Coordinates of C-alpha atoms in Angstrom, one line a residue:
Chain A
A341 CA 118.9 81.1 92.0
Q342 CA 115.0 79.7 92.8
S343 CA 111.8 81.4 90.7
V344 CA 109.0 80.2 89.6
A345 CA 107.4 80.8 86.3
Q346 CA 103.4 81.7 85.1
P347 CA 104.3 81.3 81.4
E348 CA 100.8 82.4 80.5
D349 CA 100.0 86.1 81.2
Q350 CA 96.0 85.4 80.3
V351 CA 94.0 82.3 80.0
N352 CA 90.8 82.1 78.6
V353 CA 88.5 79.4 78.8
A354 CA 84.7 79.0 78.0
E355 CA 82.4 77.9 81.2
G356 CA 82.0 74.8 81.7
N357 CA 85.8 73.1 79.8
P358 CA 88.6 72.1 81.7
L359 CA 91.1 74.7 83.1
T360 CA 95.1 74.9 83.3
V361 CA 97.3 77.4 84.3
K362 CA 100.8 76.8 84.4
C363 CA 103.3 76.7 86.9
T364 CA 107.1 75.4 87.1
Y365 CA 110.0 76.0 89.0
S366 CA 113.5 75.9 90.1
V367 CA 114.3 75.8 93.5
S368 CA 117.4 73.2 95.8
G369 CA 115.6 70.2 97.4
N370 CA 112.2 69.5 98.1
P371 CA 109.8 71.8 97.1
Y372 CA 106.5 73.0 99.0
L373 CA 104.3 75.0 96.4
F374 CA 100.8 77.0 96.7
W375 CA 98.6 78.2 94.5
Y376 CA 96.7 81.3 95.6
V377 CA 93.9 83.4 93.7
Q378 CA 93.3 87.3 94.2
Y379 CA 90.1 88.7 93.0
P380 CA 90.1 92.1 92.7
N381 CA 90.6 94.5 95.5
R382 CA 91.2 91.8 97.8
G383 CA 93.7 90.0 99.3
L384 CA 95.4 87.1 97.9
Q385 CA 93.9 83.4 99.2
F386 CA 95.1 80.2 100.1
L387 CA 94.0 77.1 97.2
L388 CA 96.0 74.4 97.9
K389 CA 99.5 73.8 98.5
Y390 CA 102.0 70.4 98.0
I391 CA 104.4 69.5 100.6
T392 CA 104.5 65.6 100.3
G393 CA 102.6 62.5 99.7
D394 CA 100.4 62.1 97.0
N395 CA 101.3 64.3 93.7
L396 CA 97.2 65.3 92.6
V397 CA 96.7 67.5 95.4
K398 CA 92.9 69.4 95.9
G399 CA 92.2 72.6 97.6
S400 CA 89.3 75.2 97.3
Y401 CA 86.3 75.4 95.3
G402 CA 87.2 72.3 93.2
F403 CA 90.3 73.1 92.0
E404 CA 93.6 70.5 91.6
A405 CA 96.9 70.6 90.9
E406 CA 99.2 68.2 89.8
F407 CA 103.0 68.0 90.8
N408 CA 105.2 66.4 88.8
K409 CA 108.6 66.5 90.0
S410 CA 110.5 65.4 86.6
Q411 CA 109.0 68.5 84.9
T412 CA 109.5 70.5 88.2
S413 CA 105.8 71.6 87.2
F414 CA 102.7 72.4 89.9
H415 CA 99.8 73.2 87.2
L416 CA 96.4 74.2 88.8
K417 CA 93.3 72.5 87.3
K418 CA 89.6 72.4 87.5
P419 CA 87.0 69.7 85.8
S420 CA 84.7 72.4 85.0
A421 CA 85.5 76.4 84.9
L422 CA 82.7 79.1 86.2
V423 CA 82.5 82.9 85.4
S424 CA 83.4 83.4 89.5
D425 CA 86.7 81.6 88.5
S426 CA 87.7 84.5 86.7
A427 CA 90.4 86.3 88.8
L428 CA 94.4 86.5 89.3
Y429 CA 96.1 82.6 90.3
F430 CA 99.5 83.5 91.8
C431 CA 102.1 79.8 92.2
A432 CA 104.5 80.4 95.2
V433 CA 106.9 77.9 96.2
R434 CA 108.8 78.8 99.8
D435 CA 112.3 79.3 100.0
T436 CA 114.7 76.3 100.6
S437 CA 117.3 78.3 102.4
G438 CA 115.9 78.6 105.4
T439 CA 114.4 82.2 105.6
Y440 CA 110.6 81.8 105.8
K441 CA 110.3 83.9 102.2
Y442 CA 107.7 82.9 99.4
I443 CA 108.8 83.1 96.0
F444 CA 105.9 84.3 93.8
G445 CA 105.2 83.7 89.8
T446 CA 104.1 86.2 88.1
G447 CA 100.0 85.8 88.1
T448 CA 97.9 84.6 85.3
R449 CA 94.9 86.1 84.6
L450 CA 92.0 84.0 84.7
K451 CA 89.1 84.8 82.3
V452 CA 86.1 82.3 81.7
L453 CA 83.6 83.4 79.6
A454 CA 80.4 82.7 79.7
Chain B
E337 CA 90.6 87.1 105.3
T338 CA 88.9 87.6 109.1
G339 CA 92.3 85.3 109.8
V340 CA 94.5 89.2 108.5
T341 CA 92.6 92.4 109.0
Q342 CA 94.9 95.1 108.1
T343 CA 93.8 99.1 108.7
P344 CA 93.0 101.8 107.0
R345 CA 91.6 99.8 103.4
H346 CA 92.2 103.2 101.7
L347 CA 94.7 106.1 102.1
V348 CA 95.8 109.0 100.6
M349 CA 98.9 110.7 101.7
G350 CA 101.5 114.1 101.1
M351 CA 104.6 113.2 99.9
T352 CA 105.8 115.1 103.2
N353 CA 103.0 113.2 105.2
K354 CA 103.8 110.1 108.3
K355 CA 101.5 107.8 108.0
S356 CA 100.9 104.1 109.5
L357 CA 100.3 100.5 107.8
K358 CA 98.9 98.2 110.7
C359 CA 98.3 94.1 110.9
E360 CA 96.8 92.0 113.0
Q361 CA 96.9 88.3 112.3
H362 CA 94.4 86.3 114.7
L363 CA 96.0 82.6 113.5
G364 CA 98.7 81.8 116.1
H365 CA 101.5 82.8 113.4
N366 CA 104.9 83.2 114.2
A367 CA 105.9 84.7 111.3
M368 CA 104.6 88.2 109.5
Y369 CA 105.6 89.7 106.1
W370 CA 105.0 93.1 103.9
Y371 CA 104.7 92.4 100.6
K372 CA 103.7 95.2 97.7
Q373 CA 102.0 94.4 94.6
S374 CA 102.1 97.6 91.6
A375 CA 99.9 97.2 88.6
K376 CA 101.6 95.3 85.5
K377 CA 104.5 94.1 88.2
P378 CA 105.3 90.7 90.1
L379 CA 104.6 90.8 93.7
E380 CA 107.3 92.4 95.6
L381 CA 108.3 91.1 99.3
M382 CA 109.6 93.6 101.5
F383 CA 110.2 92.4 104.9
V384 CA 110.1 89.1 106.9
Y385 CA 109.5 88.9 110.2
N386 CA 110.3 85.6 112.6
F387 CA 109.0 86.1 116.0
K388 CA 109.4 89.5 116.1
E389 CA 113.0 89.5 114.5
Q390 CA 113.3 90.7 111.3
T391 CA 115.0 87.8 108.9
E392 CA 114.7 90.0 105.6
N393 CA 114.6 93.6 104.4
N394 CA 114.6 93.6 100.3
S395 CA 116.4 96.5 99.7
V396 CA 113.6 98.3 100.8
P397 CA 114.0 102.7 100.9
S398 CA 114.5 103.4 104.2
R399 CA 111.0 106.0 103.5
F400 CA 109.5 102.2 104.8
S401 CA 109.8 100.9 108.6
P402 CA 108.7 98.4 109.4
E403 CA 108.0 97.4 113.3
C404 CA 106.9 94.2 114.4
P405 CA 106.1 94.7 118.8
N406 CA 104.6 90.8 119.0
S407 CA 103.8 87.5 116.5
S408 CA 100.8 89.1 116.0
H409 CA 100.6 92.7 115.1
L410 CA 102.7 94.4 112.2
F411 CA 103.3 98.1 111.3
L412 CA 104.5 100.3 108.2
H413 CA 105.6 103.6 108.7
L414 CA 105.4 105.4 105.9
H415 CA 107.2 109.0 105.8
T416 CA 108.1 111.3 102.6
L417 CA 107.1 108.8 100.4
Q418 CA 107.4 109.3 96.7
P419 CA 104.7 109.1 94.0
E420 CA 105.6 105.6 92.8
D421 CA 105.1 104.4 95.9
S422 CA 101.5 104.5 95.2
A423 CA 100.4 100.3 95.3
L424 CA 98.3 97.8 97.4
Y425 CA 100.1 96.9 100.1
L426 CA 99.4 93.2 101.4
C427 CA 100.3 92.2 105.0
A428 CA 100.5 88.0 105.5
S429 CA 101.4 85.1 108.1
S430 CA 102.2 81.9 108.0
S431 CA 103.7 79.2 110.2
T432 CA 106.8 79.0 110.2
S433 CA 106.6 74.7 111.7
G434 CA 104.7 71.6 110.9
L435 CA 102.9 70.8 108.0
G436 CA 101.3 74.6 107.4
Y437 CA 103.5 76.9 105.7
E438 CA 100.8 78.8 103.6
Q439 CA 100.3 82.4 104.1
Y440 CA 97.3 83.6 104.9
F441 CA 96.8 87.4 103.6
G442 CA 95.1 90.8 104.8
P443 CA 92.8 92.3 102.0
G444 CA 95.7 95.2 101.9
T445 CA 95.8 98.8 101.7
R446 CA 95.3 100.6 98.6
L447 CA 98.1 103.5 98.9
T448 CA 97.6 106.6 97.0
V449 CA 101.0 109.2 97.0
T450 CA 100.1 112.7 95.8

C-alpha cells in the first residue's frame, strides 16, 4: 500500500536556526512528492515538489527539500527559521496507480521560537 | 489562494437542513477534489473528479453528494448531517498532465453541524 509518514507531530526550533521536517514515503514506481504548508483557518499552500531531476529542490519562502531514493525520504529544510514559518506542514505523494489521488502525511506542526 | 475559491467560508446548519458548498477554480485544471479536515485527524480524501467524471469515492456516506458540472466547478451537497461531520472542508484542483501535478487548495468552508 502506498503511504506517507511524518514521524514528528511537532518540531520546535529557535529563530535563526536551521529546521528540518521529516517525511518518508512508500510507493511503487517513481514518486511524485510534494510539501504543503497550512496556516490557521486557511487551505493548504503548495511549497515545492520533486518530480524528476536534481535531488535538492527549492521552493517558496526559502524552503528546500532533499529527495533520497535509497532512504525513501523527502525531508523539508530551511537554513534559517523565521517565527512566521510557524504552521502545519504536510508531505504528500501522488498515487502511482492512475487514480489522480494524493496521499498525505498526518502533518507536522512547526513552532519557531523567538 | 485566489486560484481556487470556496463559498461559503463558514456554515452552521442543523441536522435536518440541506445546504451546498461551492468550489471554483480559475487555473485551467482538469481534476478537482473534496477533502475533509477534522481536528487531530489526518486529511481525508472524499471525492476526486477528472474532466467532470468521478474517479474516486472514498467510502463517503450518502449524506454527502458531490456534483461536478464542468472542470471549473465542484459542489458538495449536504443533507441530514451528523455533528461528527463538523470540520473544515477543502476543495483542491490539479492538472493531470505535464509536469505540474501539484494541488492548489481553496481556503476551505468551516462547517458546524448543530
